[in-house]
Short mmCIF file of C-alpha atoms and ligand atoms in Angstrom, two decimals:
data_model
loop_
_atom_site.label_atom_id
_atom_site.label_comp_id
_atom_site.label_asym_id
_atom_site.label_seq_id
_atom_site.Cartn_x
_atom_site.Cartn_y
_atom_site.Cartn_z
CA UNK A 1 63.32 95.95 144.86
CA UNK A 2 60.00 96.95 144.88
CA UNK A 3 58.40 97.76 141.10
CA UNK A 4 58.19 101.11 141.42
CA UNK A 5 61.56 101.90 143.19
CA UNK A 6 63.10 99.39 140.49
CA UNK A 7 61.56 101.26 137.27
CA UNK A 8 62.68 104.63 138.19
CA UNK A 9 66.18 103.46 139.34
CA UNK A 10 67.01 100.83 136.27
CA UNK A 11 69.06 102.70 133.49
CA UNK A 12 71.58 101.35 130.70
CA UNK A 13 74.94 100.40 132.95
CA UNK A 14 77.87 100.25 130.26
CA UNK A 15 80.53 99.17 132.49
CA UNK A 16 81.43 95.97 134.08
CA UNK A 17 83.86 94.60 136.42
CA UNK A 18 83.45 91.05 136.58
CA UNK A 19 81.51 87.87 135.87
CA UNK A 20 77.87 87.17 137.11
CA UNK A 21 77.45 83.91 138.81
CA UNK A 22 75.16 81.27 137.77
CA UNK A 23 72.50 81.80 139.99
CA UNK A 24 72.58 85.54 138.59
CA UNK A 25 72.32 84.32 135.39
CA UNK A 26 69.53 81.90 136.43
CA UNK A 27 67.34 84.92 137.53
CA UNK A 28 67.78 86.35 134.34
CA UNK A 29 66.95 83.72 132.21
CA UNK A 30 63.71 82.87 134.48
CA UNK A 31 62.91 86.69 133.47
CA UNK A 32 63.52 86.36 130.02
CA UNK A 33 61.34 83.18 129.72
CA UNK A 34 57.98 84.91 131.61
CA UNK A 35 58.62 88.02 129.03
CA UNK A 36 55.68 88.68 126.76
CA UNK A 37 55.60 87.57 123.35
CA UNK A 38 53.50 87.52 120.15
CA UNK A 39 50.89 85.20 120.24
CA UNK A 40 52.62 83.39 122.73
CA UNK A 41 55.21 81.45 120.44
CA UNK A 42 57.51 80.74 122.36
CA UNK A 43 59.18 78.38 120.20
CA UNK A 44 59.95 80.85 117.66
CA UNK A 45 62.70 82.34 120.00
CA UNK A 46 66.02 81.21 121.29
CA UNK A 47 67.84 82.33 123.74
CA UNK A 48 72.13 82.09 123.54
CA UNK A 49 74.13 82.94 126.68
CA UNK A 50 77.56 84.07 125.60
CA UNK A 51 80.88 83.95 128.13
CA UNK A 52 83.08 82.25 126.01
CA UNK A 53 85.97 85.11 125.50
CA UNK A 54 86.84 83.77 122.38
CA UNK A 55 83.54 84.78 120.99
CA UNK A 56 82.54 87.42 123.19
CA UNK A 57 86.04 88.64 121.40
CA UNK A 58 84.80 88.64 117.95
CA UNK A 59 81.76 91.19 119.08
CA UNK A 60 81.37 94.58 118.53
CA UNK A 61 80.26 97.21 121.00
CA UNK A 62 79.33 95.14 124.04
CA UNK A 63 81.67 97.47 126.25
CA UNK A 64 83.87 94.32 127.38
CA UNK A 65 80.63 92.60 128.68
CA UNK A 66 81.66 89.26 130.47
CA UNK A 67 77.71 87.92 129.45
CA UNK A 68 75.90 88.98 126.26
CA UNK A 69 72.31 87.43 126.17
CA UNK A 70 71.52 87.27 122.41
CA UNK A 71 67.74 86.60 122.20
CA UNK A 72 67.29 85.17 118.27
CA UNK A 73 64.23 84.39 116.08
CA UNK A 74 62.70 82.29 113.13
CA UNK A 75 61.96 84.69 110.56
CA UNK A 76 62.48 87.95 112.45
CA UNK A 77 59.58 90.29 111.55
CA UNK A 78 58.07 93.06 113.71
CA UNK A 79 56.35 91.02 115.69
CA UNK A 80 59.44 89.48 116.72
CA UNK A 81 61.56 92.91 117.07
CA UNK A 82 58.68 93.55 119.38
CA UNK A 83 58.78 90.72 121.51
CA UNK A 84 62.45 90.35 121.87
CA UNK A 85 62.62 93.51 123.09
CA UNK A 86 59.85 92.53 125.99
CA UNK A 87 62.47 89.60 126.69
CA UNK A 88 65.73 91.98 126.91
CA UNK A 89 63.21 94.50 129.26
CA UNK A 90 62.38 91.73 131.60
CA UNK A 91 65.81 90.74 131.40
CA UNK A 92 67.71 94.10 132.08
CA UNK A 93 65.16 94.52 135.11
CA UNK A 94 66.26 91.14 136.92
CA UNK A 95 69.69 91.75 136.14
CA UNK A 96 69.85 95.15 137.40
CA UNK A 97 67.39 93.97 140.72
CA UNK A 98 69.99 92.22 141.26
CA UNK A 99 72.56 94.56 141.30
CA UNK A 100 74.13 94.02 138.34
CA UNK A 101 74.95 95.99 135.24
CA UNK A 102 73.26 95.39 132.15
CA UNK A 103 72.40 97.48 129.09
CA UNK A 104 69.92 96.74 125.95
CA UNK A 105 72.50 96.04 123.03
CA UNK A 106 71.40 96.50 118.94
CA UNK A 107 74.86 97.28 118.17
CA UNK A 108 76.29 93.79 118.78
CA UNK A 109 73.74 91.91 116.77
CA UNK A 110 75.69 91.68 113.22
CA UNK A 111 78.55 90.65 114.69
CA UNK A 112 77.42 87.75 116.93
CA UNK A 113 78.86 85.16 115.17
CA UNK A 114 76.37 82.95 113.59
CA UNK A 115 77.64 79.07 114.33
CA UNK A 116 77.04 80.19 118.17
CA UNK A 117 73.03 80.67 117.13
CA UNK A 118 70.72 77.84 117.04
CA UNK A 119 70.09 76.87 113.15
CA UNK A 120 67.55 78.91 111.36
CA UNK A 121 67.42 81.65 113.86
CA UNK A 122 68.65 85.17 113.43
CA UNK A 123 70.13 87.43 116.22
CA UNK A 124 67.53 90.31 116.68
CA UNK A 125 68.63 91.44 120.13
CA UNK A 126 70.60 91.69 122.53
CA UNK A 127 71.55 92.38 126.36
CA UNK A 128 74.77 92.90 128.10
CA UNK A 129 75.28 91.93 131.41
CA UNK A 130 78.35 91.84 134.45
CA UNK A 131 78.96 93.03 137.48
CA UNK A 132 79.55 96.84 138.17
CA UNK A 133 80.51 99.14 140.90
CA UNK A 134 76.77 101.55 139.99
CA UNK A 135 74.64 101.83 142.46
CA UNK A 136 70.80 102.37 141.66
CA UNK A 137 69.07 105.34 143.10
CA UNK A 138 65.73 106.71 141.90
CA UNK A 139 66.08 108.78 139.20
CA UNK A 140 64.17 111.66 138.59
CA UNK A 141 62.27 110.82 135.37
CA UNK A 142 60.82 114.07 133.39
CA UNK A 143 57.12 113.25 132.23
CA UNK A 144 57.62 115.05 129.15
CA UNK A 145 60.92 112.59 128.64
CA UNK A 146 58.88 111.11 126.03
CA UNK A 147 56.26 113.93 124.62
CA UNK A 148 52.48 112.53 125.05
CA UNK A 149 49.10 113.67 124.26
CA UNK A 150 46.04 112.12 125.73
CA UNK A 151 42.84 111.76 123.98
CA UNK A 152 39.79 112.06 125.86
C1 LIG B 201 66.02 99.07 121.11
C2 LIG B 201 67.19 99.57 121.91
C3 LIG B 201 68.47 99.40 121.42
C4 LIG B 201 69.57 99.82 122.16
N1 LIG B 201 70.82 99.55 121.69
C5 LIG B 201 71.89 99.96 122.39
C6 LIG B 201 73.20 99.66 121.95
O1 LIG B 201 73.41 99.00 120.94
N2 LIG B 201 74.24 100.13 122.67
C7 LIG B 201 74.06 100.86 123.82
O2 LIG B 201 75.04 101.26 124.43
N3 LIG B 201 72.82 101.15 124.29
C8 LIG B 201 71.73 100.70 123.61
N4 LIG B 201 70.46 100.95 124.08
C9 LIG B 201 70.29 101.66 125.37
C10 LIG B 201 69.78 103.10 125.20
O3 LIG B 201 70.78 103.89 124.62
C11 LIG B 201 69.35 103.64 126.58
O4 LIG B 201 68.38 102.78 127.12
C12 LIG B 201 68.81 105.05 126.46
O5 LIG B 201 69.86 105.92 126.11
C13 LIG B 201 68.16 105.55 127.74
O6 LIG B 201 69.05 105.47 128.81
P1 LIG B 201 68.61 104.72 130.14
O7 LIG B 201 68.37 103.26 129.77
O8 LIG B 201 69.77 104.86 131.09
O9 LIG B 201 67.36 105.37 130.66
C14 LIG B 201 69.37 100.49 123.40
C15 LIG B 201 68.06 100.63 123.90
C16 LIG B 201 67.00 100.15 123.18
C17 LIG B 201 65.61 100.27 123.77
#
């Protein structure tokens, strides 16, 4: 999809109908990894693919996801809020270029059970992620969606 087309028709898809393959998933992870972050340390985030139902079980408000991408941190600061949320972006974009459904997800992140996280690193955010029967369309977008003033 071209950038344009795919910014205006990308929106937060909350229902899902079946598992993404792994070539799906692949996309998304390659989008994830060329996200921005702070002062490009990379090493101070994880990334955890959930599918396992027996976890994904255990998870509040993913709206029976099949895939919850949990992006974790070090020492989670605001830099790190920040950047993890420039990960889930780049994330929800390939997911949804792809066709798929896939929604930015806070509400999970105290319930992702910790033993599935790499040691040391805390859950900060989150993306849901299946297959879903929404098609994407270019939305009309309101400039005054988010109020701005311009200094000049
Ligand atoms: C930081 C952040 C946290 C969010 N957390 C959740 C969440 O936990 N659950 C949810 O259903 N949507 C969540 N969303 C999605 C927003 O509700 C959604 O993007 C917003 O309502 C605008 O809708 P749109 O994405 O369709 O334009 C989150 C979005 C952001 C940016």
């Amino acid at each position: 999809m071209e950038t344009e087309k795919m910014i205006s028709s990308r929106k937060a898809v909350r229902q899902y109908n079946g598992q993404i393959t792994d070539e799906q998933l692949h996309k998304i992870l390659l989008a994830g990894n060329a996200g921005p972050v702070g002062m490009g340390e990379y090493d101070n985030y994880r990334l955890t693919v959930i599918q396992k139902p027996e976890v994904l079980n255990k998870m509040s408000g993913i709206y029976d996801a099949p895939t919850v991408i949990v992006v974790s941190a070090k020492n989670p600061d605001t830099m790190e809020d920040i950047s993890a949320g420039a990960i889930v972006h780049n994330m929800e974009l390939a997911a949804e270029d792809q066709g798929l459904g896939a929604n930015y997800n806070m509400a999970s992140v105290g319930s992702i059970p910790s033993d599935v996280l790499p040691d040391g690193f805390k859950a900060v955010f989150a993306l849901t992620v299946g297959q879903t029967s929404e098609k994407f369309v270019p939305r009309e977008i309101s400039m005054d969606r988010i109020k701005t003033n311009i200094v000049k």
